CSV table of C-alpha atoms in Angstrom, one decimal:
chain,number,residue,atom,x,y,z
A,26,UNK,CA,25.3,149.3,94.4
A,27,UNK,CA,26.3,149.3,98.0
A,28,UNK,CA,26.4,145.1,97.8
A,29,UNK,CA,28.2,145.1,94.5
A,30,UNK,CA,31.4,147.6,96.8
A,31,UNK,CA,31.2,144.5,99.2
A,32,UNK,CA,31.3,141.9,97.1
A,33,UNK,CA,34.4,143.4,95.3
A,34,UNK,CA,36.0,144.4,98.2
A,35,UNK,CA,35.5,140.9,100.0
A,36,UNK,CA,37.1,139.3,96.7
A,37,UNK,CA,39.9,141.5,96.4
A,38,UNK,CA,40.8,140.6,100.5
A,39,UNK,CA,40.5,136.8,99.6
A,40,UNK,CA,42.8,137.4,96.6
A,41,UNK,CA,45.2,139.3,99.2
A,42,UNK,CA,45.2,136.7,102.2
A,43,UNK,CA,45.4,133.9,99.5
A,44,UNK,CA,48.8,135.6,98.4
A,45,UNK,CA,49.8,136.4,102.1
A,46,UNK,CA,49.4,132.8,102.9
A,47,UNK,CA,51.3,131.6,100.1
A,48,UNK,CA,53.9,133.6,100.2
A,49,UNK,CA,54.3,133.0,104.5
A,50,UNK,CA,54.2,129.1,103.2
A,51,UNK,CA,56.7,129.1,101.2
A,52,UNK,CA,58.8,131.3,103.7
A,53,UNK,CA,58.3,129.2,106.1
A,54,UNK,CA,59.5,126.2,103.9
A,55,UNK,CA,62.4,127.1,103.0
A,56,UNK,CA,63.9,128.3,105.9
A,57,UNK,CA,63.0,124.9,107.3
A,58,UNK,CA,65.2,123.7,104.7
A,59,UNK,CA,67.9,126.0,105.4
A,60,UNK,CA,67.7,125.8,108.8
A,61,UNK,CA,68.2,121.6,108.4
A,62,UNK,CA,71.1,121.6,105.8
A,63,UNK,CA,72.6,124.2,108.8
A,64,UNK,CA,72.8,121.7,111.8
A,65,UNK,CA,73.1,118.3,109.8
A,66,UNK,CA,76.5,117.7,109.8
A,67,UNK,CA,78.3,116.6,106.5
A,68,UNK,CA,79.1,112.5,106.9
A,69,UNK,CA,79.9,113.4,110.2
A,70,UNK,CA,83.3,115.0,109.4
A,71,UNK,CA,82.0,118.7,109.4
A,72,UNK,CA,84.7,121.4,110.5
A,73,UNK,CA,87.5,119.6,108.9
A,74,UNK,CA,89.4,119.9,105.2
A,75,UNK,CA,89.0,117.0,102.8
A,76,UNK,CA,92.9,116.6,103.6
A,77,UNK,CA,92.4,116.8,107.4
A,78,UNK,CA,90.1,113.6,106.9
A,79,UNK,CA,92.3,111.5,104.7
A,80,UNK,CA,95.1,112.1,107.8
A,81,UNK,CA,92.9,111.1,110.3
A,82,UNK,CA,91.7,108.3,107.9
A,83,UNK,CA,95.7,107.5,107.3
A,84,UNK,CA,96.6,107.7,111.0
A,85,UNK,CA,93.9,105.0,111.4
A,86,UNK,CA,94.8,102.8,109.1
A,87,UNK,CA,98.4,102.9,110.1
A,88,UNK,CA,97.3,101.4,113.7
A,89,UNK,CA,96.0,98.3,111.7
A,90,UNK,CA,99.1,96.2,111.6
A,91,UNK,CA,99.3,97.2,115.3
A,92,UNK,CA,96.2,96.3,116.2
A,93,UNK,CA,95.2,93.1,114.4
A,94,UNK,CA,98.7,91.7,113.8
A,95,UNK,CA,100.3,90.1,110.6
A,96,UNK,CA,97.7,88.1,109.5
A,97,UNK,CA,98.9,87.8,106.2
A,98,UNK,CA,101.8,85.7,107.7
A,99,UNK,CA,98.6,83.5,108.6
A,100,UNK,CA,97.3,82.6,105.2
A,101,UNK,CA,95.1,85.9,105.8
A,102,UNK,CA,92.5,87.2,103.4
A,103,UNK,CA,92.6,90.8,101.3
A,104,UNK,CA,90.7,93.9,102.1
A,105,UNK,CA,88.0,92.3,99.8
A,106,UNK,CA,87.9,89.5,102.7
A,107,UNK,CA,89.4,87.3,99.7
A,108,UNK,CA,91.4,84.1,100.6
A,109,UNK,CA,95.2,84.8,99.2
A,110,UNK,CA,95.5,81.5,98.7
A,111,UNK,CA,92.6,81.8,96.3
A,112,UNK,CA,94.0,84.7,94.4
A,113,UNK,CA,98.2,83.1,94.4
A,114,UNK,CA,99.9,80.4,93.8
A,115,UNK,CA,103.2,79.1,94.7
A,116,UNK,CA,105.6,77.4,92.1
A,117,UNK,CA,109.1,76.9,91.4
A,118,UNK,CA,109.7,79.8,94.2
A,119,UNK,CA,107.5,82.0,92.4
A,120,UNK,CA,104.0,83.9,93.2
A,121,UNK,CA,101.7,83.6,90.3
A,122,UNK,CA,98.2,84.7,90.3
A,123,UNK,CA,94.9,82.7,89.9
A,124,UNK,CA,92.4,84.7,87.4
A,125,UNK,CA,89.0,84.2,88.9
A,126,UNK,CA,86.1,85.5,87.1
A,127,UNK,CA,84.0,88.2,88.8
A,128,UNK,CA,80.5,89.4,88.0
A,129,UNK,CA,79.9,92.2,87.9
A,130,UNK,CA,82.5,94.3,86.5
A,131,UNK,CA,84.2,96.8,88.7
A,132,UNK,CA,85.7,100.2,88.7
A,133,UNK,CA,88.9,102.1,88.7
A,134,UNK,CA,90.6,104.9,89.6
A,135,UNK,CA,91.0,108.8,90.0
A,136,UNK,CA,92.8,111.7,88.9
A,137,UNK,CA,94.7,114.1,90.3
A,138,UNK,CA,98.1,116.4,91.3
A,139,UNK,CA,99.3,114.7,94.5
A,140,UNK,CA,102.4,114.1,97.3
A,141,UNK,CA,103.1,111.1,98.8
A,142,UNK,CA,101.9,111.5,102.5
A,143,UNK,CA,103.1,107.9,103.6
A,144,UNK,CA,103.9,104.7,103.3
A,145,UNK,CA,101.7,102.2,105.4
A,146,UNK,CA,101.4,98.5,105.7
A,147,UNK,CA,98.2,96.9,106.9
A,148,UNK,CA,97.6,93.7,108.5
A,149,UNK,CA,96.3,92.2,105.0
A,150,UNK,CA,99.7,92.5,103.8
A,151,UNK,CA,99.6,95.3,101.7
A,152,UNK,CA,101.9,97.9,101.0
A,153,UNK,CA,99.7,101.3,100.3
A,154,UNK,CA,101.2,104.7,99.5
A,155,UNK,CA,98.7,107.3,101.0
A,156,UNK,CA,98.0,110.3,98.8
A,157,UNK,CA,97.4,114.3,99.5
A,158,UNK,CA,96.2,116.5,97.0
A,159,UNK,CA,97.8,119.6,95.7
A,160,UNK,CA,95.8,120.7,93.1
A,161,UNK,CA,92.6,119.3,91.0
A,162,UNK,CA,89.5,118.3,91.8
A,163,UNK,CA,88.8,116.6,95.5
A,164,UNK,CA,88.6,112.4,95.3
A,165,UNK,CA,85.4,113.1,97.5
A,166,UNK,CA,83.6,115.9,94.6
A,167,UNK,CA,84.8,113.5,92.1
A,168,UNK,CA,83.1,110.4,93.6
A,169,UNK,CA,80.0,112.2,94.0
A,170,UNK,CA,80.2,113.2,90.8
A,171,UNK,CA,80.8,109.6,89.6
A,172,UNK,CA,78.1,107.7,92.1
A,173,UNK,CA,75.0,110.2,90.1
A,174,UNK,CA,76.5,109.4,86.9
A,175,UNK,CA,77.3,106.1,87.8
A,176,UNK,CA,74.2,104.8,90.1
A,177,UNK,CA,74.9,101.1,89.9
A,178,UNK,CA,78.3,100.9,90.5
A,179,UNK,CA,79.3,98.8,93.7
A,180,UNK,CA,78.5,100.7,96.9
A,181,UNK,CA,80.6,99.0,99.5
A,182,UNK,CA,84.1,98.8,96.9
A,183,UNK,CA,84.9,101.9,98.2
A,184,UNK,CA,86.9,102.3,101.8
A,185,UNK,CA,86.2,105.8,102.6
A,186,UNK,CA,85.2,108.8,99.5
A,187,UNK,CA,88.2,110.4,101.1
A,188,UNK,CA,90.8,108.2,100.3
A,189,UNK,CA,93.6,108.3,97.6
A,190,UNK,CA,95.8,105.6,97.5
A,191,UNK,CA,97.9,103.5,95.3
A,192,UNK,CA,98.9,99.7,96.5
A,193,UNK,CA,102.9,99.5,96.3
A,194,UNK,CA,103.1,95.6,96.9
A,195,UNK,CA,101.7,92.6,98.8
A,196,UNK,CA,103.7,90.6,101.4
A,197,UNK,CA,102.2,86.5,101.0
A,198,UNK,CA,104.4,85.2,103.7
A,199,UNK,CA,107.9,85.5,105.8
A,200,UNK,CA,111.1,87.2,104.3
A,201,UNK,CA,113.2,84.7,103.1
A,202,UNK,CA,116.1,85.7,105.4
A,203,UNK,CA,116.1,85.0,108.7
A,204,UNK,CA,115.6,88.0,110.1
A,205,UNK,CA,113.2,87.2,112.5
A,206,UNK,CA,111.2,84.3,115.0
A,207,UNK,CA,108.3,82.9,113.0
A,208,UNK,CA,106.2,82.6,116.6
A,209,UNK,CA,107.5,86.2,118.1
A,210,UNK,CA,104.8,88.4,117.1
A,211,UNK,CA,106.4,91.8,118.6
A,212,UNK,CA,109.6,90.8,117.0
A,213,UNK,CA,107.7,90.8,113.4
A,214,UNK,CA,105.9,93.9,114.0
A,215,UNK,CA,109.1,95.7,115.4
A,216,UNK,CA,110.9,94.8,111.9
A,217,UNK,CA,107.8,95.3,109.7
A,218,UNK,CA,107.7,99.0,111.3
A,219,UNK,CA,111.3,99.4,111.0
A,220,UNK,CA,111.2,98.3,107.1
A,221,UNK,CA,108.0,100.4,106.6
A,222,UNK,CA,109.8,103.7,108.3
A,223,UNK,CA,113.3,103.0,106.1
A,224,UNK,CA,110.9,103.3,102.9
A,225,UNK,CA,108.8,106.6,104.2
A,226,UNK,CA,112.2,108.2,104.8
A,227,UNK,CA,113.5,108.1,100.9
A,228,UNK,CA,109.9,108.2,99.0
A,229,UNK,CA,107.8,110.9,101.7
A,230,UNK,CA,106.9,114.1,99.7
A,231,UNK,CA,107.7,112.2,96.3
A,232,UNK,CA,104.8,114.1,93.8
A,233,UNK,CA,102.9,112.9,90.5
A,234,UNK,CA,100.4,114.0,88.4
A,235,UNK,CA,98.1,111.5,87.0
A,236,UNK,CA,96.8,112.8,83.3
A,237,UNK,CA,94.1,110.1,82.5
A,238,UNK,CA,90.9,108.9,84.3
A,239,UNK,CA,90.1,105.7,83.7
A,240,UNK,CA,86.7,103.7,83.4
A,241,UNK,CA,88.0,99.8,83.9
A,242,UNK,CA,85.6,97.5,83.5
A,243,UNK,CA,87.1,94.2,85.5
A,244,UNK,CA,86.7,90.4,84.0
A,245,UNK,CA,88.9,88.7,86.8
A,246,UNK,CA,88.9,89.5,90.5
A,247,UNK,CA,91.4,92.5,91.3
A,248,UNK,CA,92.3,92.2,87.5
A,249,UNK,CA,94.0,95.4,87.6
A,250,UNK,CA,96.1,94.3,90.6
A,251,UNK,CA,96.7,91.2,88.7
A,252,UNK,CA,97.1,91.8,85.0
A,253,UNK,CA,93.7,90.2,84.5
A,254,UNK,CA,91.3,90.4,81.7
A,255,UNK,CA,89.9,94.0,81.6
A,256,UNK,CA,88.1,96.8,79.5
A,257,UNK,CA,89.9,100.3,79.9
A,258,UNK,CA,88.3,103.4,78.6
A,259,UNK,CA,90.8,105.9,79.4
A,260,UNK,CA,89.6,109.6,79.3
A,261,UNK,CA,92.1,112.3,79.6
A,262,UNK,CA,91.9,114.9,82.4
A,263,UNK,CA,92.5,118.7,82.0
A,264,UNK,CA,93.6,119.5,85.3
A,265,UNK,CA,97.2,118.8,84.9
């Protein structure tokens, strides 16, 4: 009788410990977790709005004509690191691009409320307007979003998630005028910044609100820059 009490009692106290353990286990688990996602910082930009980052981002990239020069005045490449002269043609005083098949296909573009924040050209050539958001769904959420549903899509197309930008034009050489000395470098920069600033004063603030995502499936390098051959699935947004 006496050994039958122990016996009991001895499994009823493994039973007990077993679920003590388990439950100090998975305790100590997940505040190990918790305690990891608290002091990693978030792509390193941690402390700061979405919009904070694109202005710091902006701010950067607005030093780049400054900092490497024209080089689109040099037979430069694209952001892409793509020879212009590969992607335009001169003839009979006109640019005309070159179609050059790509593979894979590439992506698009985003949706959202937005202001103009500013106007910047880079040392590529390019003409960008620079984007805030007002209202609607952060570019950065969205991309997330997009790279789970979207796992093979091109990892390095992208400049920075944070970024929302629209390219205005591309400069392929000199003005036609002669407004400035080919070989004067500051001379250039000084009226590039002067032209770029004339353009930031009537456009800054201007707002739009983008009603369609689109899924583009590109045929041609920068195809949607270039009219090329493409595949849009358009899906409208209701965030407007």
């Amino acid at each position: 009788m006496v050994m039958g009490r122990v016996r009991n009692w001895w499994n009823h106290s493994k039973t007990v410990a077993f679920i003590w353990f388990f439950s100090l286990a998975l305790f100590y688990s997940l505040f190990q977790m918790a305690l990891q996602n608290s002091t990693s910082p978030s792509s390193g930009n941690s402390g700061i709005s979405n919009n904070q980052r694109r202005s710091i981002m902006y701010d950067k990239m607005a030093r780049d004509l400054d900092e490497r020069g024209a080089a689109f005045l040099k037979h430069g490449e694209t952001s892409q690191s793509l020879s212009l002269s590969d992607l335009f043609t001169l003839k009979d005083g006109s640019v005309r691009p070159v179609l050059k098949a790509v593979n894979p296909p590439v992506r698009a573009n985003v949706p959202l409320e937005i202001v103009l924040d500013r106007v910047i050209l880079t040392s590529t050539g390019v003409l960008l307007g620079c984007w805030q958001v007002i209202s609607g769904t952060d570019p950065i959420s969205i991309r997330a979003m997009l790279r789970t549903a979207l796992p093979r899509a091109p990892e390095k197309q992208l400049y920075d998630a944070a970024i929302l930008h629209t390219s205005f034009a591309r400069l392929l050489g000199h003005p036609k005028a002669s407004l400035m000395d080919p070989d004067n470098t500051s001379k250039q920069l000084e009226l590039f910044h002067k032209l770029v600033t004339q353009l930031n004063n009537k456009i800054h603030g201007f707002k739009a609100v983008v009603s369609q995502l689109w899924y583009v499936e590109e045929y041609d390098v920068l195809a949607l820059a270039l009219n090329g051959r493409m595949k849009v699935r358009r899906f409208q947004l209701g965030c407007s």
